[in-house]
Coordinates of C-alpha atoms in Angstrom, one line a residue:
X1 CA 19.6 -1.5 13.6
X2 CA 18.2 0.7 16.1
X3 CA 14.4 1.3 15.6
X4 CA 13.2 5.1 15.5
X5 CA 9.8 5.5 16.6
X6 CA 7.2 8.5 15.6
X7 CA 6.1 11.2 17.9
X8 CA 3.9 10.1 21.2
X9 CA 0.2 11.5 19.8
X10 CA 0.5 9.6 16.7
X11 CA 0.6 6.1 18.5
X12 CA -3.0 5.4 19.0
X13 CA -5.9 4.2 17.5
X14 CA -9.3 6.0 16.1
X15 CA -12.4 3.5 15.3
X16 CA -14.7 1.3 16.5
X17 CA -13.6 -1.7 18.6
X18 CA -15.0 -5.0 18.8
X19 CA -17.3 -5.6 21.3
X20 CA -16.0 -7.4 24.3
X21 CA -17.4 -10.8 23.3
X22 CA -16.1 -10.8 19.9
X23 CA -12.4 -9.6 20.9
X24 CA -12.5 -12.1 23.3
X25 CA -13.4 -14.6 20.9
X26 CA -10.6 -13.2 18.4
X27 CA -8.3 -13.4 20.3
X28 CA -7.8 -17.3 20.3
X29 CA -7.5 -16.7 16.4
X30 CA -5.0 -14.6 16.7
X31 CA -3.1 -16.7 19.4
X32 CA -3.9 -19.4 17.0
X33 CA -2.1 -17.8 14.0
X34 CA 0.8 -16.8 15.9
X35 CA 1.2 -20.8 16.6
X36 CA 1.0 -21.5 12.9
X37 CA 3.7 -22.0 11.3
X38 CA 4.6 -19.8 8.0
X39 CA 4.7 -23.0 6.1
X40 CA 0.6 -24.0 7.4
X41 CA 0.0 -20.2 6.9
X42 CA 0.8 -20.2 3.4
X43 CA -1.4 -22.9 2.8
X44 CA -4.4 -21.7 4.5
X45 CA -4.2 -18.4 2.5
X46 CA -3.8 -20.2 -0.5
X47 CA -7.0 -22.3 0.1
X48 CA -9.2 -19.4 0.8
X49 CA -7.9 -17.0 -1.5
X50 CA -9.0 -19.6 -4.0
X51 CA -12.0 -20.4 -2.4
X52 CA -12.7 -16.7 -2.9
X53 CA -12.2 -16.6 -6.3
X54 CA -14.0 -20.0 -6.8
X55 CA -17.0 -18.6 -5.0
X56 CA -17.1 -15.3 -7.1
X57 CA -16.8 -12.7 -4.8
X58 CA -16.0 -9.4 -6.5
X59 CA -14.8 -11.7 -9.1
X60 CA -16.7 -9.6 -11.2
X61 CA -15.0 -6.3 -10.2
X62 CA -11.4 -8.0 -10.5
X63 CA -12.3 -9.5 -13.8
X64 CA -13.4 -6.1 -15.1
X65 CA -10.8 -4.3 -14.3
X66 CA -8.2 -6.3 -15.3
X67 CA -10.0 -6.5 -19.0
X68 CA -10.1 -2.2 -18.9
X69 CA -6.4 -2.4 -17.7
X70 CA -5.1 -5.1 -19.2
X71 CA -6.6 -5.7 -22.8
X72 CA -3.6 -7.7 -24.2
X73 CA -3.6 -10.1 -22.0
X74 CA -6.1 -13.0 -22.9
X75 CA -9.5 -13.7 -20.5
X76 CA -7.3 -17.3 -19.3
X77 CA -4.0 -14.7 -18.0
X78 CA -6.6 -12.0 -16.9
X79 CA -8.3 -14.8 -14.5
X80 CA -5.1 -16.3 -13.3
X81 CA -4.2 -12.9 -12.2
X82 CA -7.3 -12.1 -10.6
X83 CA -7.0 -15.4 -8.8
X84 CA -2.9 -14.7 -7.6
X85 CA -4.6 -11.4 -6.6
X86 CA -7.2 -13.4 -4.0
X87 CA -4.3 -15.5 -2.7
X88 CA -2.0 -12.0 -2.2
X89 CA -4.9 -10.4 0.0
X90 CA -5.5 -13.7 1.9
X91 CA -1.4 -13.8 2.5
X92 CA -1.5 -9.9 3.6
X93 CA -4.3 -11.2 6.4
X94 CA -2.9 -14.2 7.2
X95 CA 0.8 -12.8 7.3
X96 CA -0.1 -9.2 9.2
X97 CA -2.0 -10.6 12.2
X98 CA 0.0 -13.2 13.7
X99 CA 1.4 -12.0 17.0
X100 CA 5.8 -11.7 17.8
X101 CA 8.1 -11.5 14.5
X102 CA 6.4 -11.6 11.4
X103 CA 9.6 -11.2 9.0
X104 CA 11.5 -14.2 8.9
X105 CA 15.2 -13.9 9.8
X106 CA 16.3 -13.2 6.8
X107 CA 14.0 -10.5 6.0
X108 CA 16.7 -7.9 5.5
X109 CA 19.0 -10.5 3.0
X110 CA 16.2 -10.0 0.3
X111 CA 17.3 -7.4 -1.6
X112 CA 16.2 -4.1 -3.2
X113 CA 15.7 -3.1 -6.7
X114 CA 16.6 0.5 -6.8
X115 CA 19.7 1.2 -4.8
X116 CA 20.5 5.0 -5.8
X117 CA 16.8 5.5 -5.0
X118 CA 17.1 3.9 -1.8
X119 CA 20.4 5.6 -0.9
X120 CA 18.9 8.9 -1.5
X121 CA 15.8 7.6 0.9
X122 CA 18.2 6.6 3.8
X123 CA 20.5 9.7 3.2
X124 CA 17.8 12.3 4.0
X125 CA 16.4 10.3 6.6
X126 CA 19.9 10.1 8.3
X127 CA 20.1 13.3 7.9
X128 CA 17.3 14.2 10.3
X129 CA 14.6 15.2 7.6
X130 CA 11.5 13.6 6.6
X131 CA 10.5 12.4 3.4
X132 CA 7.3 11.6 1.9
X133 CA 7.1 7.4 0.6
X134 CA 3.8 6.2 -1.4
X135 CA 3.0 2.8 -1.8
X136 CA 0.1 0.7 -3.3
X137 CA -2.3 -2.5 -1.8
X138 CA 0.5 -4.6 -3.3
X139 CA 3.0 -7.4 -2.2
X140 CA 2.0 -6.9 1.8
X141 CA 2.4 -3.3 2.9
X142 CA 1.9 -4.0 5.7
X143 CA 5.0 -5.4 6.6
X144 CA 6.9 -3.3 3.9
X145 CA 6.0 -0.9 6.6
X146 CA 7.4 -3.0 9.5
X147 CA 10.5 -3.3 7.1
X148 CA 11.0 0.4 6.6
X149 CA 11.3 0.9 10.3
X150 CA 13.5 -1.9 11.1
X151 CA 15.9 -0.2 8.3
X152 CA 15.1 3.1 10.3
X153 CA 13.0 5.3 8.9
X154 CA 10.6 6.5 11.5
X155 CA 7.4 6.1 9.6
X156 CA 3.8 7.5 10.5
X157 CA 1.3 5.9 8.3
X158 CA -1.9 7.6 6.8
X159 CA -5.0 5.7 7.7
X160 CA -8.9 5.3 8.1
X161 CA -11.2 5.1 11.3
X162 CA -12.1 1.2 10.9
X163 CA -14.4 -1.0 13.1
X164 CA -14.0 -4.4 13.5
X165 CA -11.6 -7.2 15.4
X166 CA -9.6 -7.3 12.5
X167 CA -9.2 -3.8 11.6
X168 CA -8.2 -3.1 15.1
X169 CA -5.8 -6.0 15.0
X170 CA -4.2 -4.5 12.2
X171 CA -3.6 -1.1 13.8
X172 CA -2.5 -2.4 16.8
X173 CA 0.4 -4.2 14.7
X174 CA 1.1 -1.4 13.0
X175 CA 1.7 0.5 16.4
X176 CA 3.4 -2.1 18.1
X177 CA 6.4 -1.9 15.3
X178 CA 6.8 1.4 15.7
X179 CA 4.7 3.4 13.0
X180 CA 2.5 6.1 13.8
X181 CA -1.2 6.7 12.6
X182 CA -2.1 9.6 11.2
X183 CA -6.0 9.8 10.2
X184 CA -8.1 11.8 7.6
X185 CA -8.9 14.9 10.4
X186 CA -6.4 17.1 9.7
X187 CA -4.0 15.2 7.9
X188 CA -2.7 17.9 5.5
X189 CA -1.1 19.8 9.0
X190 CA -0.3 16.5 10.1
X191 CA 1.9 15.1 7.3
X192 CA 3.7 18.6 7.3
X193 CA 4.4 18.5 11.0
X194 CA 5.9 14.8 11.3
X195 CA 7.9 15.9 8.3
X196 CA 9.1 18.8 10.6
X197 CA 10.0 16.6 12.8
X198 CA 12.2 14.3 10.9
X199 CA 9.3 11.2 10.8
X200 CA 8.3 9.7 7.3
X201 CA 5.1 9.8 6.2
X202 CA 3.7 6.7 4.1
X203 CA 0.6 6.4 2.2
X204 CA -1.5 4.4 0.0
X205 CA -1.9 6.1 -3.2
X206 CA -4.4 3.6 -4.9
X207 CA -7.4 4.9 -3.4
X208 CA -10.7 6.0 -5.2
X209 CA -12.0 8.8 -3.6
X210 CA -14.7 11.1 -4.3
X211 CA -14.4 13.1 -6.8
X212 CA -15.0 16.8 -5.0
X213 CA -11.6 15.6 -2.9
X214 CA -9.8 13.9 -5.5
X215 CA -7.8 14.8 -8.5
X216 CA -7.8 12.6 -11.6
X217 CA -4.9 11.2 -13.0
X218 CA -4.0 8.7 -15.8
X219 CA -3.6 4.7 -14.0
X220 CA -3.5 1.9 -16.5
X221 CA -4.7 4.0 -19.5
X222 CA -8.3 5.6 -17.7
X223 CA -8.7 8.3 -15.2
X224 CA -8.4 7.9 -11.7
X225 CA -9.4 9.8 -8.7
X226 CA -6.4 10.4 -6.3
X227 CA -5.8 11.9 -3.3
X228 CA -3.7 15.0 -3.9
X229 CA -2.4 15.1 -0.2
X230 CA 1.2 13.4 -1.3
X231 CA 1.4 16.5 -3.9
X232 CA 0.4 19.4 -1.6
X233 CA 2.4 18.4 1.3
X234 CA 5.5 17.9 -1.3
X235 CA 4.5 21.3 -2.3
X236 CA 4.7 22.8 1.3
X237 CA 7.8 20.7 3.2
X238 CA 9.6 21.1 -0.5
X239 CA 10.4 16.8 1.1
X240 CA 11.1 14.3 -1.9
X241 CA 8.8 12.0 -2.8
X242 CA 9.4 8.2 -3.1
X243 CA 7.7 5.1 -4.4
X244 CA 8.5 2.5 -2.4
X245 CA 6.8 -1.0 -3.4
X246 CA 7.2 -4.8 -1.6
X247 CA 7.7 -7.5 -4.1
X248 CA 7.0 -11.4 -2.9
X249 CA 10.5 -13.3 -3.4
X250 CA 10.4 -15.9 -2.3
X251 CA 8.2 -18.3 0.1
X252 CA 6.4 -17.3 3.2
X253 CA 6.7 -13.2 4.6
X254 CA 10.2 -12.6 2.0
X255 CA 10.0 -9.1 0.0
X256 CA 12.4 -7.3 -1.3
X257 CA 12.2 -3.5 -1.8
X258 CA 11.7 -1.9 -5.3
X259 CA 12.4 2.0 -5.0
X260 CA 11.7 5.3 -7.1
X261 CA 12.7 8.5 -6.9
X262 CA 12.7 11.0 -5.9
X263 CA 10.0 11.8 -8.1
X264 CA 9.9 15.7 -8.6
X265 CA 7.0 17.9 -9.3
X266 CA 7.1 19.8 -12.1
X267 CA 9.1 23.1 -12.5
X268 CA 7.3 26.5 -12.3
X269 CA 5.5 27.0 -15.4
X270 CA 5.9 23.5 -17.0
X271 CA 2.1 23.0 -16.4
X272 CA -1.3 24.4 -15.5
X273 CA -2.2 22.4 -12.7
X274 CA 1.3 21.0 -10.6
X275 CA -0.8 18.9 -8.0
X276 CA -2.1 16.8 -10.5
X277 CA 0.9 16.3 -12.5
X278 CA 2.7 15.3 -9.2
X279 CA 0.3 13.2 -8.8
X280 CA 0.5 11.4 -12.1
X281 CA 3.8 11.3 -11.9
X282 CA 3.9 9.3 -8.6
X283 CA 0.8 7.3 -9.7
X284 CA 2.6 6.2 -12.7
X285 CA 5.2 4.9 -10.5
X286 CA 2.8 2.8 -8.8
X287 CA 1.3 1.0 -12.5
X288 CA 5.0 0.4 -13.5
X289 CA 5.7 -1.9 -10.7
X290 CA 1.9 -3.5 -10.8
X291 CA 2.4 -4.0 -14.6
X292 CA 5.6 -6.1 -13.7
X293 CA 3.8 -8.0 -10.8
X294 CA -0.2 -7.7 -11.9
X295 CA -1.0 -10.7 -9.5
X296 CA 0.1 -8.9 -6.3
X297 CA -2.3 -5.9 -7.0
X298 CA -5.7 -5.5 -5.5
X299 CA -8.0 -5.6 -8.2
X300 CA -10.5 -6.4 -6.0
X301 CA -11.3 -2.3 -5.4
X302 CA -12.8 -0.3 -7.6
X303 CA -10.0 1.6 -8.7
X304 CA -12.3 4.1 -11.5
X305 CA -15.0 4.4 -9.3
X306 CA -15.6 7.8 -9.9
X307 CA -15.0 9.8 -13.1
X308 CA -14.3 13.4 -13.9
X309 CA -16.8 16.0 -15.3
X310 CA -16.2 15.7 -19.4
X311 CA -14.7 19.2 -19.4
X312 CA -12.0 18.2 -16.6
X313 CA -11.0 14.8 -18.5
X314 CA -10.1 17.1 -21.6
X315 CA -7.5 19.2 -19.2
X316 CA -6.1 16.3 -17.5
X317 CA -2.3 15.2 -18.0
X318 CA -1.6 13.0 -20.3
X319 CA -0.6 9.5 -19.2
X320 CA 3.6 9.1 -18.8
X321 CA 5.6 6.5 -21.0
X322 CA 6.9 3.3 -19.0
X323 CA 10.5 3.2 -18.0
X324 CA 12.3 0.7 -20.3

């Protein structure tokens, strides 16, 4: 399928680049990736995503989060989630920085849960308009993202300023597949214009952020601070909203595709505050599929950072029922 790329000024990186000694020295462990094979990749993830754990670093976090999110599970399933959680961060790295094609041939054989939601997805984008896609740090977004443009959708990606070799490896990936980079400055006008233009934008919705620029929402039974910029660009394009999520299937770089939506913001009238309930509802979205697949969350983060005011947590929405 013919790849659609995102508009010119999008393709380019914001940050801090290694300094010429370390990217030269990076580059031979890039080079040296790329000559891995997936097989040797795997292993080396699994080793020091278990080394991670071993070593206890933000066990802690992981360990509590998992008991506030996940208090029916017992402390022996809590850890051996935490620990598949280690090993899915190490396999994002490891799989995301290699150099040439990092799907394997197959990667479009792998299926997709969703299909009506996925139809709908395609069918606006073929149509020429933009639609808005949230996802989580789950399965490997990164290469859900390489995915989504191989099936297409031009795709412009909301991101950070970042320093480092890595962090600019990363980015340089993501622009050498095709997706654009739109950063914090300005993104609001951003997202709005790319969906103008027919271009997708895709963001990570599992964020903490601050609570003067979040709202709070309802994510594994506590309050969350979210970013309401999916809601208030919905709001202004009127573009649908969908939760698209990569699912490990299989050995090595294989996803499929698990797809919702499109998930609608409330009606006028049906509630006080329609960001935030668009919010929930999206971020509800997100806990269904990590509930399924706990072990390919990060749980690393600190996901209820921040907390609301007491007088905001008595207006917030209440949390949504699971799909059966």
């Amino acid at each position: 399928m013919k790849q659609k790329r995102s508009s010119a000024h999008l393709m380019r990186i914001v940050g801090t680049p290694p300094g010429p000694v370390m990217a030269f020295l990076t580059r031979f462990v890039w080079d040296f990736l790329t000559w891995l094979s997936p097989k040797s990749r795997d292993a080396i993830a699994r080793f020091v995503g278990n080394l991670a754990y071993t070593l206890g670093i933000r066990r802690r976090v992981a360990l509590d989060n998992l008991a506030m999110a996940m208090p029916e599970k017992s402390e022996a399933e809590r850890r051996e989630i935490a620990r598949g959680a280690y090993i899915n961060m190490a396999r994002v790295v490891l799989e995301s920085v290699p150099g040439g094609d990092r799907l394997p041939a197959d990667w479009a054989e792998q299926g997709i849960v969703g299909e009506e939601a996925w139809r709908a997805l395609k069918a606006r984008v073929d149509s020429g308009k933009g639609a808005l896609m949230v996802t989580a740090h789950f399965g490997n977004w990164e290469l859900l993202g390489d995915m989504l443009i191989r099936h297409g959708i031009p795709l412009d990606a909301l991101v950070r300023p970042l320093k480092g070799a890595l962090n600019t490896r990363i980015a340089q990936t993501r622009l050498d597949c095709g997706a654009g980079l739109i950063y914090p400055r300005g993104a609001i006008q951003e997202i709005i214009d790319a969906v103008g233009r027919g271009e997708s934008p895709y963001m990570l919705l599992d964020q903490a952020l601050p609570a003067k620029a979040a709202v709070f929402v309802p994510f594994f039974g506590k309050l969350a601070s979210t970013t309401p910029a999916m809601a208030v660009a919905a709001k202004r394009t009127g573009a649908p909203v969908f939760v698209v999520m990569s699912v490990r299937s299989g050995f090595g770089a294989r996803f499929r595709m698990e797809v919702e939506g499109p998930i609608l913001p409330p009606a006028p009238g049906e509630c006080e505050d329609p960001i935030t309930e668009h919010t929930a509802r999206v971020t509800a979205a997100l806990e269904r599929c990590i509930r399924k697949y706990p072990e390919q969350w990060m749980w690393l983060h600190r996901r209820w950072k921040y907390q609301p005011e007491p007088a905001a947590t008595a207006t917030a929405p209440a949390a949504l029922p699971e799909k059966s």
